[in-house]
Coordinates of C-alpha atoms in Angstrom, one line a residue:
X1 CA -42.6 66.1 -104.7
X2 CA -44.7 65.3 -107.5
X3 CA -46.4 62.0 -107.6
X4 CA -48.1 62.2 -111.5
X5 CA -51.2 61.1 -110.6
X6 CA -52.7 63.2 -112.5
X7 CA -51.2 61.8 -115.9
X8 CA -53.7 61.5 -118.5
X9 CA -56.1 63.7 -116.9
X10 CA -57.7 67.0 -118.5
X11 CA -58.3 70.2 -116.8
X12 CA -60.1 73.5 -117.2
X13 CA -59.3 76.1 -114.6
X14 CA -61.3 79.4 -115.5
X15 CA -59.4 82.6 -114.5
X16 CA -56.4 81.4 -114.7
X17 CA -54.0 83.9 -115.9
X18 CA -52.9 85.3 -112.4
X19 CA -53.4 84.7 -108.6
X20 CA -55.2 81.7 -107.2
X21 CA -56.3 80.2 -110.8
X22 CA -52.9 80.4 -112.1
X23 CA -51.5 78.8 -108.8
X24 CA -53.9 75.8 -109.3
X25 CA -53.2 75.6 -112.9
X26 CA -49.5 74.9 -111.9
X27 CA -50.0 72.7 -109.4
X28 CA -52.2 70.5 -111.5
X29 CA -49.8 71.0 -114.2
X30 CA -46.7 69.8 -111.9
X31 CA -49.3 66.5 -111.4
X32 CA -48.8 65.5 -115.1
X33 CA -52.4 67.4 -115.9
X34 CA -53.3 68.5 -119.5
X35 CA -54.5 72.2 -118.8
X36 CA -57.0 74.5 -120.5
X37 CA -56.3 77.9 -119.5
X38 CA -58.7 80.7 -119.4
X39 CA -58.9 84.3 -119.1
X40 CA -59.6 87.5 -120.8
X41 CA -55.9 88.7 -122.1
X42 CA -54.2 89.2 -125.2
X43 CA -52.3 86.5 -127.3
X44 CA -49.1 87.5 -126.7
X45 CA -49.7 87.3 -123.1
X46 CA -51.9 83.9 -122.9
X47 CA -48.6 82.5 -124.9
X48 CA -46.4 83.3 -122.3
X49 CA -48.6 81.9 -119.7
X50 CA -49.2 78.5 -121.6
X51 CA -45.6 78.4 -121.8
X52 CA -45.1 78.5 -118.3
X53 CA -47.9 75.9 -117.2
X54 CA -45.8 73.4 -119.8
X55 CA -42.8 74.3 -117.9
X56 CA -44.8 73.4 -114.7
X57 CA -45.6 69.7 -116.1
X58 CA -48.7 69.8 -118.2
X59 CA -47.9 67.6 -121.3
X60 CA -50.4 69.9 -123.5
X61 CA -52.2 73.3 -122.7
X62 CA -54.5 75.3 -124.7
X63 CA -56.3 78.9 -123.7
X64 CA -59.8 79.7 -124.2
X65 CA -60.9 83.8 -123.8
X66 CA -65.1 83.0 -123.5
X67 CA -66.8 85.8 -121.8
X68 CA -68.4 84.2 -118.5
X69 CA -71.4 86.2 -118.5
X70 CA -72.6 84.7 -121.6
X71 CA -74.0 81.1 -121.4
X72 CA -73.8 80.5 -125.2
X73 CA -69.6 81.4 -124.5
X74 CA -69.5 78.8 -122.1
X75 CA -71.3 76.3 -124.3
X76 CA -68.6 77.3 -127.1
X77 CA -65.9 77.0 -124.6
X78 CA -67.0 73.4 -123.3
X79 CA -67.1 72.5 -126.8
X80 CA -63.8 73.3 -127.6
X81 CA -62.4 70.8 -125.4
X82 CA -64.4 67.7 -127.0
X83 CA -61.1 66.7 -128.5
X84 CA -59.7 66.2 -125.6
X85 CA -62.4 63.6 -124.6
X86 CA -64.0 66.0 -122.1
X87 CA -62.9 67.0 -118.5
X88 CA -61.5 64.6 -115.6
X89 CA -61.3 68.1 -113.5
X90 CA -63.1 71.2 -113.3
X91 CA -62.3 74.5 -111.4
X92 CA -64.5 77.3 -111.6
X93 CA -62.2 80.3 -110.0
X94 CA -63.0 83.0 -112.1
X95 CA -64.4 85.7 -110.2
X96 CA -65.3 89.4 -110.0
X97 CA -66.0 91.7 -106.9
X98 CA -67.0 95.4 -106.4
X99 CA -67.0 96.9 -102.9
X100 CA -70.4 98.6 -102.6
X101 CA -73.2 99.1 -100.0
X102 CA -76.3 97.9 -100.7
X103 CA -78.1 101.0 -101.2
X104 CA -75.6 101.9 -104.0
X105 CA -75.2 98.3 -105.9
X106 CA -76.9 98.8 -109.3
X107 CA -78.8 96.1 -111.0
X108 CA -75.4 95.9 -113.5
X109 CA -73.0 95.3 -110.6
X110 CA -75.6 92.8 -109.2
X111 CA -76.0 91.0 -112.6
X112 CA -72.1 90.8 -113.5
X113 CA -71.4 89.7 -110.0
X114 CA -73.6 86.9 -110.2
X115 CA -73.5 85.9 -113.6
X116 CA -69.2 85.5 -112.9
X117 CA -69.2 84.1 -109.6
X118 CA -72.2 81.7 -109.4
X119 CA -74.3 81.3 -112.8
X120 CA -70.6 80.4 -115.1
X121 CA -70.3 77.6 -112.5
X122 CA -73.8 76.2 -112.9
X123 CA -73.1 76.5 -116.5
X124 CA -69.5 74.5 -116.5
X125 CA -71.0 71.6 -113.8
X126 CA -74.0 71.1 -116.1
X127 CA -71.8 70.2 -119.0
X128 CA -69.0 68.7 -117.3
X129 CA -70.5 66.3 -114.4
X130 CA -72.7 63.9 -116.6
X131 CA -69.2 63.0 -118.7
X132 CA -67.5 62.3 -115.2
X133 CA -70.0 60.2 -113.9
X134 CA -69.9 58.0 -117.3
X135 CA -66.2 57.6 -116.9
X136 CA -66.0 56.8 -113.2
X137 CA -64.0 59.6 -112.3
X138 CA -64.3 63.5 -111.7
X139 CA -63.3 66.4 -109.4
X140 CA -64.8 69.8 -109.5
X141 CA -63.4 72.4 -107.1
X142 CA -65.4 75.3 -107.0
X143 CA -63.5 79.0 -105.7
X144 CA -65.6 80.2 -103.2
X145 CA -64.6 82.6 -100.6
X146 CA -65.0 83.0 -96.7
X147 CA -67.7 85.1 -97.9
X148 CA -69.6 81.9 -99.0
X149 CA -69.8 81.0 -95.6
X150 CA -69.5 84.4 -93.4
X151 CA -70.9 88.2 -94.4
X152 CA -69.7 91.1 -94.6
X153 CA -70.5 94.7 -95.4
X154 CA -70.6 96.5 -98.9
X155 CA -70.6 93.1 -100.5
X156 CA -74.0 92.0 -100.9
X157 CA -73.7 90.9 -104.9
X158 CA -70.7 88.8 -103.7
X159 CA -71.7 87.1 -100.7
X160 CA -74.7 86.6 -102.3
X161 CA -73.3 84.7 -105.2
X162 CA -70.6 83.0 -102.9
X163 CA -72.9 81.4 -100.3
X164 CA -74.9 80.4 -103.8
X165 CA -71.6 78.4 -105.0
X166 CA -71.3 76.5 -101.8
X167 CA -75.3 75.7 -101.8
X168 CA -75.0 74.3 -105.4
X169 CA -71.8 72.3 -104.8
X170 CA -73.4 70.4 -101.7
X171 CA -76.3 69.8 -104.0
X172 CA -74.1 68.6 -106.9
X173 CA -72.1 66.5 -104.5
X174 CA -75.4 64.8 -103.1
X175 CA -76.6 64.2 -106.8
X176 CA -73.3 62.5 -107.8
X177 CA -72.5 60.9 -104.8
X178 CA -72.6 57.3 -106.2
X179 CA -70.8 57.8 -109.3
X180 CA -68.0 55.8 -109.7
X181 CA -66.4 53.7 -107.5
X182 CA -63.2 54.0 -104.9
X183 CA -61.1 52.2 -107.7
X184 CA -62.1 54.5 -110.4
X185 CA -62.3 57.4 -108.0
X186 CA -65.7 58.7 -107.9
X187 CA -67.1 61.9 -108.7
X188 CA -66.7 64.9 -106.1
X189 CA -67.5 68.3 -105.8
X190 CA -66.0 70.4 -103.3
X191 CA -65.5 74.5 -102.3
X192 CA -62.2 75.9 -101.1
X193 CA -62.9 79.2 -99.0
X194 CA -59.5 81.4 -99.2
X195 CA -59.4 83.9 -96.4
X196 CA -57.0 87.3 -97.4
X197 CA -54.8 85.8 -100.1
X198 CA -52.2 88.0 -101.8
X199 CA -54.1 88.8 -104.9
X200 CA -55.1 91.4 -107.0
X201 CA -58.6 90.8 -106.4
X202 CA -58.1 92.4 -102.9
X203 CA -56.0 95.4 -104.0
X204 CA -59.0 97.5 -103.5
X205 CA -59.4 96.9 -100.3
X206 CA -55.8 97.1 -99.7
X207 CA -55.2 100.3 -100.9
X208 CA -58.6 102.0 -99.3
X209 CA -57.6 100.8 -95.5
X210 CA -53.3 101.7 -96.5
X211 CA -54.8 105.2 -97.5
X212 CA -55.7 105.5 -93.7
X213 CA -52.0 104.9 -92.8
X214 CA -50.8 107.3 -95.0
X215 CA -50.6 104.9 -98.1
X216 CA -48.4 102.6 -95.9
X217 CA -49.3 99.4 -97.6
X218 CA -47.9 97.0 -95.0
X219 CA -50.2 98.8 -92.4
X220 CA -53.2 98.5 -94.6
X221 CA -52.7 94.7 -94.9
X222 CA -52.1 94.4 -91.3
X223 CA -55.1 96.4 -90.1
X224 CA -57.3 94.2 -92.6
X225 CA -55.7 91.3 -91.1
X226 CA -56.6 91.9 -87.4
X227 CA -60.2 93.0 -88.2
X228 CA -61.0 89.3 -89.7
X229 CA -58.1 86.7 -89.5
X230 CA -56.9 85.5 -86.4
X231 CA -54.0 84.3 -87.7
X232 CA -52.6 87.6 -88.9
X233 CA -51.4 86.2 -91.8
X234 CA -52.1 86.1 -95.5
X235 CA -52.0 82.9 -97.6
X236 CA -50.2 82.9 -100.7
X237 CA -51.8 81.4 -103.8
X238 CA -49.5 78.7 -104.2
X239 CA -51.1 77.3 -100.6
X240 CA -54.5 77.4 -102.5
X241 CA -53.3 75.3 -105.7
X242 CA -52.0 72.8 -103.2
X243 CA -55.3 72.2 -101.8
X244 CA -57.0 72.0 -105.1
X245 CA -54.4 69.5 -106.2
X246 CA -55.1 67.2 -103.5
X247 CA -58.6 67.2 -103.9
X248 CA -57.9 65.9 -107.5
X249 CA -56.0 62.7 -106.0
X250 CA -57.5 59.1 -105.8
X251 CA -57.4 59.2 -102.1
X252 CA -59.5 62.2 -102.0
X253 CA -62.7 60.1 -103.4
X254 CA -64.6 60.6 -100.1
X255 CA -64.0 63.9 -99.4
X256 CA -67.2 65.3 -101.6
X257 CA -69.7 68.2 -100.4
X258 CA -67.3 70.5 -98.6
X259 CA -66.6 74.0 -98.1
X260 CA -62.9 74.1 -96.7
X261 CA -62.0 77.4 -94.9
X262 CA -57.9 78.5 -95.5
X263 CA -58.5 81.7 -93.8
X264 CA -56.4 81.7 -90.5
X265 CA -59.5 80.8 -88.5
X266 CA -61.9 83.8 -89.8
X267 CA -64.9 81.2 -89.6
X268 CA -64.0 79.5 -86.4
X269 CA -65.0 82.8 -84.7

């Protein structure tokens, strides 16, 4: 049941046109935040997503289509929110992945994955955190991955980026630990580390594994889960959305510098 504890707050969720990002935007909207959405889609699709997020409870929405590989475009995106008074909540969710062996990973693959999954979060945090500290309240939720905690074959650029995101978030949490107060809510920076979650990002791996079972998608998913995730259950994006919203609650003021797995026991092994 919504408490409306984010009423009057402003949130930016990158990569929020589908999957985990959209679920987080929906959850934050449900608690009353106005939402800046982000993605690389056409105007008709962005209009529909904005309508969906307003229906979920956001009093205002805005859509930004900045290319997160470009630091200047990120600066322009952050500048575009100045008339909203700056950010109270920043969710760095946008991510890309290419499954490729280390020897076959090209410089272009490396550069793109590092830019979107790691460098973009640096650029947004660099801009947002000082203002959050000045107001005494701020929440940064960086969507990492179990691959920010453990490695897997054929994912060197992605694993490097996600490990870097976890490390950078810990540093930011330490640097801003004393900002604000219990009363104001403080400034916190955390990572959420999903395991197998039903999103388009994992579809190439699902399809590859399903091909081993004559195209049976369910068997392909079951095989992936059996290999890594002890619960044998995937997560739904809405579950990640609820966790992100909880991290933005005033009561979470002392939850900072964490990397929270949502992985069915994957990283407990």
